């Protein structure tokens, strides 16, 4: 029988983060994608104690834990800042989307979603009403990054997935 | 039912963080990226990373324990080479975290974080110190039962699990809204390690066994 989930709690910060955890590719990696955003709660307030994990769909040649060296890793992790913000620098995803999980104090299980870098025909996107579809699509920002906010609850609530 | 509902009002922080809409059920898609998982290499883990009592000038204070078990998938198959991370409070119930304000002593010889990869049979093993209970501000006189936080990967991103391991017979169980958020006693019992004399090492450390069964998805069994 499956082991039940429990919250990551508020005190993971000395254990789960590691050096360059957010940098799946080194600085200057050709074609690198910068993803930034914030995690927001049901009152629209930032969630300063969440930790996000990004999975591109392929392992790659760079260490997932021990960064260093060239190449790309498929896995990254980023704890949110006091303003709820996070960032990843990654290679483009193997398919049309990144997989993203969010853990936080107050989340008794993680939530699982997808980041699409552009709107496109897609079985999941096409199954959603327009307002909900938009929650899965990153928006380019002025700095050349892709902006993707996670709204855990309420207006503009991000689409979360169950497999 | 296995996992807690997102909204568990006894645990106050869930009220503004629990999604209000049900998750979208995904159609079967063998190409889905979520069905694969990162691979972690043995060279990425240090030899002492699984011994939380090592690496400091002295021995940490507290009851030395061994925590071991197997990581298996929903079919009972062992998951080899998967990353297991743990973190915990020290014997006095204090985390080595700057936001922990509990007025209990820090232990300069204990960081409280460890990690390892499972072996070919899905086994992990940590040496650590039994954590203390600690207070939190969820409600009046709220105390967390002693626990060790676990993070486990598995073979698919959908199997990703973060949970907490508890110790048998803790009198705080019925008062803890996080433990009690798990529906039903049988499922709660799966979070409680078993004391194991075979894991216990004479003249050295008590042994506890905690097996982890990964589901297909974080959202099954709603
Ligand atoms: Fe804890």
XYZ file of C-alpha atoms and ligand atoms in Angstrom:
386
model
C 0.000 0.000 0.000
C 1.291 3.411 -0.962
C 3.120 5.429 1.664
C 1.096 8.572 2.380
C 2.495 11.997 1.591
C 3.220 14.613 4.267
C 4.084 18.269 3.922
C 7.672 19.289 3.215
C 7.231 21.709 6.136
C 9.037 25.002 6.688
C 12.505 23.694 7.544
C 13.775 21.984 4.380
C 16.039 24.918 3.592
C 19.166 23.441 5.163
C 18.673 20.058 3.483
C 17.116 20.138 0.017
C 18.816 23.089 -1.709
C 22.288 22.516 -3.166
C 24.802 24.552 -5.111
C 23.458 25.632 -8.517
C 20.370 23.500 -7.974
C 18.375 25.935 -10.148
C 20.946 25.897 -12.989
C 20.325 22.827 -15.117
C 22.761 24.297 -17.644
C 25.809 26.490 -17.027
C 25.826 30.176 -17.805
C 26.190 30.809 -21.529
C 24.888 27.392 -22.522
C 23.636 27.655 -26.125
C 19.860 27.807 -26.285
C 19.455 28.110 -22.513
C 15.947 28.990 -21.349
C 15.439 31.158 -18.260
C 12.186 30.518 -16.425
C 11.112 32.839 -13.619
C 7.949 33.339 -11.668
C 6.316 33.448 -8.305
C 4.297 31.039 -6.211
C 1.123 32.667 -4.851
C -1.485 31.486 -2.365
C -5.271 31.825 -2.377
C -5.053 35.413 -1.127
C -2.593 36.332 -3.871
C 0.223 36.515 -1.310
C 3.660 35.147 -2.159
C 4.629 31.739 -0.810
C 8.147 32.242 0.572
C 8.692 28.670 1.711
C 7.968 26.553 -1.348
C 10.459 24.404 -3.215
C 9.976 23.682 -6.910
C 11.444 20.944 -9.065
C 11.788 21.083 -12.828
C 12.150 18.011 -15.046
C 12.908 18.426 -18.732
C 12.163 14.819 -19.629
C 15.723 13.678 -20.300
C 18.591 13.111 -17.904
C 21.362 14.726 -19.939
C 25.080 14.729 -19.248
C 25.455 17.233 -16.411
C 25.114 16.066 -12.821
C 21.668 16.443 -11.322
C 23.181 17.132 -7.872
C 26.866 17.766 -8.547
C 26.739 20.531 -11.149
C 30.016 21.600 -12.661
C 31.135 20.829 -16.137
C 29.363 21.579 -19.373
C 26.256 19.999 -20.800
C 22.702 19.942 -19.528
C 20.987 18.192 -16.660
C 17.312 17.364 -16.883
C 16.606 18.071 -13.224
C 16.626 21.229 -11.155
C 15.360 22.441 -7.817
C 14.685 25.945 -6.513
C 13.420 27.156 -3.142
C 11.370 30.339 -3.327
C 12.678 33.685 -2.084
C 10.846 35.819 0.512
C 8.865 37.394 -2.358
C 7.745 33.960 -3.569
C 9.992 34.064 -6.617
C 11.929 31.205 -8.188
C 14.082 30.727 -11.271
C 15.475 27.957 -13.465
C 18.028 28.022 -16.256
C 17.488 24.954 -18.427
C 17.882 23.447 -21.837
C 14.684 23.378 -23.875
C 12.417 20.532 -22.792
C 12.648 17.145 -24.519
C 9.009 17.489 -25.584
C 6.614 20.446 -25.719
C 6.678 21.151 -21.977
C 8.604 21.014 -18.721
C 7.192 19.067 -15.801
C 7.047 21.127 -12.610
C 6.279 20.080 -9.043
C 5.718 22.394 -6.106
C 6.180 21.437 -2.465
C 5.411 23.827 0.394
C 4.450 24.151 3.997
C 0.680 23.832 3.957
C 0.707 21.505 0.963
C 0.177 18.005 2.321
C 1.090 16.651 -1.126
C 3.016 18.262 -3.907
C 1.172 19.687 -6.878
C 2.244 18.684 -10.367
C 1.876 20.885 -13.425
C 3.445 21.666 -16.814
C 5.182 24.692 -18.267
C 4.572 25.142 -21.999
C 6.922 27.703 -23.541
C 4.367 28.606 -26.180
C 0.712 28.018 -26.940
C 0.340 25.171 -29.402
C -2.001 22.355 -30.344
C -1.705 19.824 -27.546
C -4.012 17.147 -26.128
C -3.900 18.581 -22.623
C -4.096 22.258 -23.588
C -6.883 21.571 -26.071
C -8.939 19.864 -23.375
C -8.982 22.978 -21.175
C -11.219 26.046 -21.263
C -9.286 29.134 -22.466
C -8.830 30.692 -19.029
C -7.426 27.556 -17.540
C -5.308 26.793 -20.617
C -3.490 30.088 -20.165
C -2.256 29.051 -16.714
C 0.078 26.484 -18.303
C 1.708 28.769 -20.848
C 4.776 30.800 -19.946
C 4.888 34.414 -21.141
C 8.001 36.118 -22.457
C 9.121 39.023 -20.298
C 11.201 42.085 -21.119
C 14.406 40.454 -19.925
C 14.094 37.552 -22.357
C 12.959 35.142 -19.673
C 9.821 33.020 -19.646
C 7.456 34.033 -16.891
C 5.433 31.309 -15.175
C 3.541 31.981 -11.949
C 2.014 29.200 -9.893
C -1.273 30.115 -8.243
C -2.062 27.424 -5.712
C -5.675 28.467 -5.136
C -8.417 30.797 -6.258
C -8.539 33.243 -9.161
C -6.296 32.071 -11.977
C -5.560 28.822 -10.142
C -2.932 26.872 -12.052
C -4.038 23.631 -13.680
C -2.651 20.732 -11.661
C -2.435 17.228 -13.041
C -3.288 13.700 -11.890
C -1.902 10.670 -13.692
C -7.502 6.619 0.370
C -3.801 7.024 0.971
C -2.789 10.660 0.825
C -4.157 13.483 2.940
C -6.679 15.822 1.313
C -5.052 19.113 0.361
C -7.552 21.012 2.453
C -7.161 19.822 6.049
C -8.297 22.842 8.086
C -6.881 21.463 11.340
C -3.532 22.213 9.732
C -4.103 25.923 9.271
C -1.577 26.552 6.523
C -3.594 24.383 4.146
C -6.500 26.847 4.106
C -4.925 29.316 1.662
C -2.626 26.881 -0.093
C -4.831 23.903 -0.956
C -5.939 23.954 -4.603
C -9.684 24.510 -4.793
C -10.168 22.719 -8.111
C -9.679 18.994 -8.644
C -6.582 18.053 -10.654
C -7.055 17.360 -14.366
C -7.035 13.633 -14.997
C -4.449 12.847 -17.656
C -5.229 10.431 -20.445
C -2.843 7.535 -20.856
C 0.175 8.785 -22.805
C 3.287 6.608 -22.846
C 5.259 9.605 -24.153
C 4.481 11.805 -21.154
C 7.629 13.291 -19.649
C 6.147 12.754 -16.203
C 6.556 8.996 -16.618
C 10.335 9.321 -16.629
C 12.559 10.448 -13.807
C 15.985 11.981 -13.281
C 18.884 9.621 -12.697
C 21.350 10.349 -9.907
C 24.916 9.097 -10.130
C 26.822 7.477 -7.260
C 29.630 9.993 -7.700
C 27.213 12.806 -6.862
C 26.814 11.568 -3.288
C 29.559 11.783 -0.646
C 30.578 8.668 1.310
C 29.527 10.210 4.617
C 26.275 11.731 3.398
C 24.208 8.889 4.918
C 25.810 9.245 8.357
C 24.325 12.307 10.062
C 26.543 11.729 13.097
C 29.745 12.075 11.065
C 31.640 14.939 9.535
C 31.756 17.178 12.601
C 34.473 17.512 15.211
C 32.504 15.660 17.879
C 29.586 13.288 18.369
C 26.096 14.774 18.420
C 24.100 14.581 21.629
C 21.194 12.163 21.680
C 20.115 8.612 21.105
C 22.052 7.187 18.136
C 19.785 5.272 15.752
C 19.948 3.404 12.464
C 17.061 3.968 10.049
C 16.850 1.585 7.131
C 14.296 0.158 4.758
C 13.397 -0.516 1.159
C 11.934 1.716 -1.502
C 9.525 -0.281 -3.646
C 7.064 0.654 -6.373
C 3.348 0.005 -6.275
C 3.969 -3.488 -7.651
C 6.364 -4.310 -4.829
C 9.421 -4.084 -7.086
C 12.511 -2.560 -5.463
C 13.635 0.803 -6.814
C 17.453 0.692 -7.092
C 19.710 3.704 -7.361
C 17.059 6.213 -6.386
C 17.790 9.303 -4.312
C 16.613 9.382 -0.692
C 17.045 12.628 1.242
C 16.240 13.142 4.927
C 16.202 16.070 7.327
C 15.223 16.398 10.941
C 15.449 18.285 14.225
C 18.190 17.431 16.709
C 17.642 15.491 19.925
C 16.359 18.643 21.622
C 13.754 19.272 18.917
C 15.599 22.126 17.201
C 16.283 22.415 13.478
C 19.544 23.836 12.186
C 17.402 26.330 10.275
C 17.542 30.076 10.783
C 13.756 30.374 11.042
C 13.417 27.802 13.818
C 12.758 29.885 16.953
C 12.189 27.016 19.378
C 14.271 27.907 22.478
C 16.039 24.550 22.571
C 19.793 24.188 22.050
C 21.423 23.781 18.687
C 24.007 21.007 18.515
C 27.239 22.074 16.791
C 27.887 18.423 15.973
C 24.600 17.810 14.181
C 23.351 19.300 10.929
C 20.341 17.035 10.583
C 20.467 16.487 6.813
C 21.527 13.369 4.891
C 21.109 11.594 1.594
C 21.935 8.346 -0.143
C 21.113 6.248 -3.185
C 19.300 2.940 -2.736
C 21.249 -0.241 -3.461
C 20.387 -2.912 -6.033
C 17.578 -4.181 -3.804
C 16.108 -0.758 -3.163
C 17.584 -0.489 0.340
C 18.715 2.699 2.029
C 20.391 3.117 5.416
C 21.035 6.180 7.559
C 22.826 6.594 10.880
C 21.437 9.518 12.840
C 20.140 10.752 16.206
C 16.560 10.301 17.359
C 14.903 13.689 16.843
C 13.008 15.431 19.607
C 9.414 16.629 19.511
C 9.041 20.348 18.921
C 6.378 23.019 19.375
C 4.744 24.913 16.517
C 2.194 27.670 16.355
C -0.650 25.927 14.580
C -2.887 25.994 17.667
C -2.554 26.363 21.433
C 0.067 23.976 22.885
C 0.750 22.392 19.493
C 3.647 19.917 19.374
C 4.865 17.834 16.452
C 5.548 14.185 17.239
C 9.195 13.270 16.652
C 9.718 12.688 12.934
C 12.260 12.490 10.153
C 11.402 14.159 6.832
C 11.911 11.903 3.795
C 12.176 12.799 0.109
C 12.165 9.935 -2.422
C 12.266 9.993 -6.229
C 11.292 6.639 -7.763
C 11.213 5.762 -11.441
C 8.693 8.344 -12.642
C 8.231 12.000 -11.793
C 4.656 11.063 -10.893
C 5.999 8.810 -8.111
C 7.840 11.640 -6.389
C 7.156 11.461 -2.659
C 7.907 13.725 0.277
C 6.732 12.380 3.613
C 7.580 12.101 7.301
C 8.619 9.034 9.274
C 7.400 8.782 12.866
C 8.411 6.640 15.828
C 6.232 3.911 17.340
C 3.952 4.710 20.263
C 4.291 8.486 20.190
C 1.708 10.002 22.579
C 1.445 13.113 20.369
C -0.109 11.291 17.374
C -3.771 12.036 18.192
C -3.014 15.742 18.675
C -1.034 16.281 15.473
C -3.128 17.592 12.554
C -0.381 16.773 10.044
C -0.164 13.104 11.028
C -3.954 12.955 11.405
C -4.491 14.507 7.966
C -3.815 11.027 6.576
C -7.194 9.339 6.228
C -7.611 6.296 8.450
C -5.496 4.552 11.044
C -4.217 1.908 8.646
C -2.670 4.486 6.330
C -1.289 6.510 9.263
C 0.419 3.379 10.568
C 2.374 3.207 7.292
C 4.199 6.370 8.384
C 5.381 4.820 11.650
C 8.739 3.055 11.637
C 9.083 -0.307 13.368
C 11.690 -0.923 16.037
C 13.840 -3.805 14.758
C 16.237 -5.730 16.960
C 17.915 -7.188 13.867
C 18.794 -3.689 12.681
C 19.908 -2.701 16.179
C 23.659 -2.950 16.707
C 24.884 -4.132 20.122
C 26.543 -1.529 22.322
C 26.000 1.097 19.612
C 22.604 2.062 18.164
C 18.908 1.174 18.118
C 17.506 0.150 14.741
C 14.301 1.227 13.034
C 12.824 -0.076 9.804
C 10.795 2.160 7.496
C 9.770 0.855 4.081
C 8.400 3.230 1.465
C 5.902 2.204 -1.205
C 5.697 4.633 -4.106
C 2.429 5.135 -5.917
C 1.976 5.747 -9.595
C 1.038 9.347 -9.063
C 1.038 11.903 -6.283
C -2.661 12.295 -6.755
C -3.953 8.732 -6.894
C -6.389 7.459 -4.308
C -8.015 10.793 -3.811
Fe 9.604 18.738 10.875
